[in-house]
Amino acid sequence: MKKMFVYAAILALLTSGCSSWFSERVATLADLPVAEHEPPITPEPLPSVGWEEVAKSYERLRAETTNPQLHAKALKRLADLTVEGYGKDETAPVSDEEFQRAVKQYDALLADADAELERDFILYQKARAYDQMARPELALKPLTELVTQYPNSPLYGEAQYRRGEILFSLQNYREAQNAYRAAAGLWSDSPYYRRALYKYGWSMFKQGNYQDALLPFFALFDWYQVLPPEKLDPADLALIEDSHRVVSLSFSSMNGVASVKEFLSRRAQPPYTAKIYENLAEFYVKQELHEEATKTLKAFVAQYPQAPESAGFMLRVVDIYQNRGFATQALQAKVDFATQFGARQPYWKTEAARNWESIKPRLQITVTDLASFYHAKAQRSGARGDYDQAVRWYDEYIQSFPQDAQTPGLHFLMAEALAESGQMAESIVAYETTSYGYPAHEKSAEAGYAAFLNYQQLLAQTTDEAQDEYKRGSILSGRRFVGYYPQDPRVVTVQARVADLLFELREDAEAVATARELLEGGYQLTPEMQRSAWTIIAHGEFALAEYPSSEHACQQALRFWPAESEEFAALIERQAAAIYRQGEIARDAGEFAAAADHFLRVGKQTPQANIRVTADYDAAMALVSATQWERAIAALNDFLTRYPQHELYASAEEQLAQAYASSEQWSKVAQVYERMQARETDPERRSQLQWNAADLYLKGGEAGMAIAAYSRYVEQFPEPLEQAIEARQKLADLYAQQGKPGARREWLRSLIDAHHAGAGTDRTTYLAAKAELELAQADEAEFRAVKLAQPLKENLAKKKDLMQKTVAAYGRAVEYKVGEVTSASVYRLAEVYRHFAAELLGSERPAEIDAEEAEMYNVMLEEQAFPFEEKALSIHESNMRLIPQGVYDQWVKASMRALAELNPGRYAKQELIEYYVNTLF
């Protein structure tokens, strides 16, 4: 029974003691096929066997057996037990002496040519023993023998790998390279395949053969690609990472990223391409070769712009620059990243979309950083280009993340940047979108108000026809602000400005309504706001023809304006105009008295208004139309007194003259005419006015004023002659009426002189002839007044002189050849001679003569008187000769009667006279 136990133990050891260093597996009973219908066996646990007992058992077997083969196997198992440390623990490890003994045992087995053992395995175990003794250089020989003598051994691959490890540690990289290559070239599913490739590459790298070193590493990468990630253990992951490190070292030792591009260009693009670039870049970072690191990452992005990793690589470039404090490069990297991988770029419609959620936060930060940077820079430099960049990145964020919580705030900042750069129109759009295009946020009201304010800036900068467009936009913006934020304290300011703009656009009804809403809306208005509102109403209501309302608003607005201000003056004018228009309306309706009252109110309530002069004039005209002559005259006189230089002065004077005439105040009319004449420039018009004035004085019974007026006429207007002659005649007549014959005669003489001095007309000839006749008659009266009484000689001489004077006067009258004057003059002249003859005959006789002397004296007188009688007869007869000329007036007839008296024999018979007259005709 004990012997059976020992054999069972030996069998167990034989089947379990030949495991390899790492993962070699030898077949066991468990690997044998199971027969069908095999009865079930209930396993029973074997009793434990100690290491010393097992070893003693093998020693007894080796000593007792006569079978060479069994002897060799027992010996091998004893060596294997030592090498594998069977039954030992850490407190009693296998000693070097024991390993040396095991080596000798293996050498003995190898020297025994008859031993039927697997010598490749013995060589392998011998190498293990040396390895356990930390003598790899000694282990190299049995391993070399194994691979040389047994190339088909199942241990060949591991042996080559172990050789490579020993050679690598001995820095014999060329031989190690060959060993690793041999190990890796057997089968890819070998447990040593991956490590062999890995060390194969390392061996070439150590020799400086960087280009060739890449091939095994890339082969290793390719092999791992076929494994699902969950199949990779930590050792695999570590191997991959270190392989990438060596690859990065290789590329960096060559020509960096250029070598990567050149190497990969000869291969189909592997799925781990991005990893190659990334690791190389990180290698450079660790070496503080930051420019090379960024260059590597940028190269990948340029080569593979649509790769899912490209966006992350550009972010890594940003980080590298930022971490090293390279602000300029970091800025450009951010620009490149945000430009190429912005949210709206086609990049995110590719496979890269899987990375969106991880990249999005960084993209948001980058875009906001760019916007903030350029905005701050622009505020320092004032450069338009910097502002444009700020706007660009603000807009990029807004368009990319419209629903993001910080988008409204960034939209507000974009509007600020636009405004600061002078792009007012664009800033308004941005402000209004910020205010009204998002759910309520902290900048909502401020943005709406800023849009409104920027419209005001735009208006201040614009002088062309675009002003109206901007005003309308400002009004809409203001109304929008008021509608959205009715409780905002700035609403009142906005409303006030909207009212102003409506008024400026002549949207009068809306302007007035807005201003009234402001005044009546319960707002706390400043005096300036009240002033503006009332002013708008004043002007707006006027434009809407609501004149009483406009007048009232003017009165209210004037309370808020300084008296010396321009607007105060303008409101005075507007109030005056409002009152005036009320007068016009009444006048147009035929309500002249009411119209006059309104017109007169202009002067009472707005005495300094420019329109007052027109209002005063129109008031007077309205009173004229109302036939309220007394009020009209007073109004016209007031107008003439106030505005002596006004262009309506002349018209007012004419109207005043008409008013006086209508009330039959002729002298007042005449006075007006004389004033008008004094200012008149047209000579003909002046002459007529002065003439009319004189006539009207006469008509008004003001003879003295008439005389003065006619006298001024004669003095001022010698032409036209005929009218001037008439004026002299008027004067002569007036003086006659006043019983001033001397003055009359003077004007008659002036009439005659004027006639002779100018180019006379039939009328002036007639008047001059009549004047001459009248003057001659005056001379005749003086002549007749002298009596031939004592002293006769003196009186006779005097009378004779007067006679000659009278004869001459009548002679001058005859010269005018005016029929009635000639006939009268001829008659009067004949009567002068006849009177003188009669006067001679009836003259006083001397007192001292006697009767005889008296007789002789009488005869003498008759002789003296006869020629005069004959002269009188002859002159009367000359009057008869006028009859054929068509003159047969009272003087001709008087001459005919005188002839009958002077020569009754010839002229006393009626039939003779008639015959004579008929003969003449």
mmCIF file of N, CA, C and O in Angstrom, residues 119 137 178 183 202 459 479 679 733 746 764 819:
data_model
loop_
_atom_site.group_PDB
_atom_site.id
_atom_site.type_symbol
_atom_site.label_atom_id
_atom_site.label_comp_id
_atom_site.label_asym_id
_atom_site.label_seq_id
_atom_site.Cartn_x
_atom_site.Cartn_y
_atom_site.Cartn_z
ATOM 1 N N ARG A 119 15.875 16.794 -24.707
ATOM 2 C CA ARG A 119 17.039 17.576 -24.352
ATOM 3 C C ARG A 119 16.761 19.094 -24.442
ATOM 4 O O ARG A 119 17.386 19.905 -23.726
ATOM 5 N N GLU A 137 24.170 35.543 -17.868
ATOM 6 C CA GLU A 137 25.195 35.302 -18.873
ATOM 7 C C GLU A 137 25.478 33.810 -19.032
ATOM 8 O O GLU A 137 25.873 33.337 -20.104
ATOM 9 N N ASN A 178 18.247 39.982 -33.128
ATOM 10 C CA ASN A 178 18.007 38.766 -33.897
ATOM 11 C C ASN A 178 17.176 37.777 -33.100
ATOM 12 O O ASN A 178 16.298 37.085 -33.630
ATOM 13 N N ALA A 183 11.957 35.208 -32.105
ATOM 14 C CA ALA A 183 10.841 34.885 -31.203
ATOM 15 C C ALA A 183 9.531 35.443 -31.739
ATOM 16 O O ALA A 183 8.477 34.794 -31.667
ATOM 17 N N TRP A 202 12.797 47.822 -29.494
ATOM 18 C CA TRP A 202 13.718 48.477 -28.569
ATOM 19 C C TRP A 202 15.174 48.206 -28.957
ATOM 20 O O TRP A 202 16.044 49.083 -28.866
ATOM 21 N N LEU A 459 -28.638 109.809 -34.725
ATOM 22 C CA LEU A 459 -29.245 111.057 -35.206
ATOM 23 C C LEU A 459 -28.271 112.214 -35.092
ATOM 24 O O LEU A 459 -28.193 113.061 -35.984
ATOM 25 N N ARG A 479 -40.945 103.153 -28.157
ATOM 26 C CA ARG A 479 -42.255 102.588 -27.829
ATOM 27 C C ARG A 479 -42.132 101.133 -27.392
ATOM 28 O O ARG A 479 -42.828 100.663 -26.488
ATOM 29 N N ARG A 679 -44.931 160.757 -48.687
ATOM 30 C CA ARG A 679 -44.070 159.579 -48.774
ATOM 31 C C ARG A 679 -44.093 158.928 -50.150
ATOM 32 O O ARG A 679 -43.285 158.032 -50.421
ATOM 33 N N ASP A 733 -60.373 181.534 -56.782
ATOM 34 C CA ASP A 733 -61.792 181.457 -56.439
ATOM 35 C C ASP A 733 -61.993 181.466 -54.922
ATOM 36 O O ASP A 733 -62.928 182.099 -54.410
ATOM 37 N N GLU A 746 -53.667 188.214 -57.335
ATOM 38 C CA GLU A 746 -52.304 187.683 -57.376
ATOM 39 C C GLU A 746 -52.282 186.287 -57.987
ATOM 40 O O GLU A 746 -51.403 185.945 -58.778
ATOM 41 N N THR A 764 -55.756 175.946 -70.375
ATOM 42 C CA THR A 764 -54.952 176.994 -69.720
ATOM 43 C C THR A 764 -55.105 178.320 -70.444
ATOM 44 O O THR A 764 -55.105 179.389 -69.827
ATOM 45 N N GLY A 819 -63.128 183.129 -77.712
ATOM 46 C CA GLY A 819 -64.305 183.828 -78.205
ATOM 47 C C GLY A 819 -64.996 184.692 -77.166
ATOM 48 O O GLY A 819 -65.145 185.912 -77.343
#
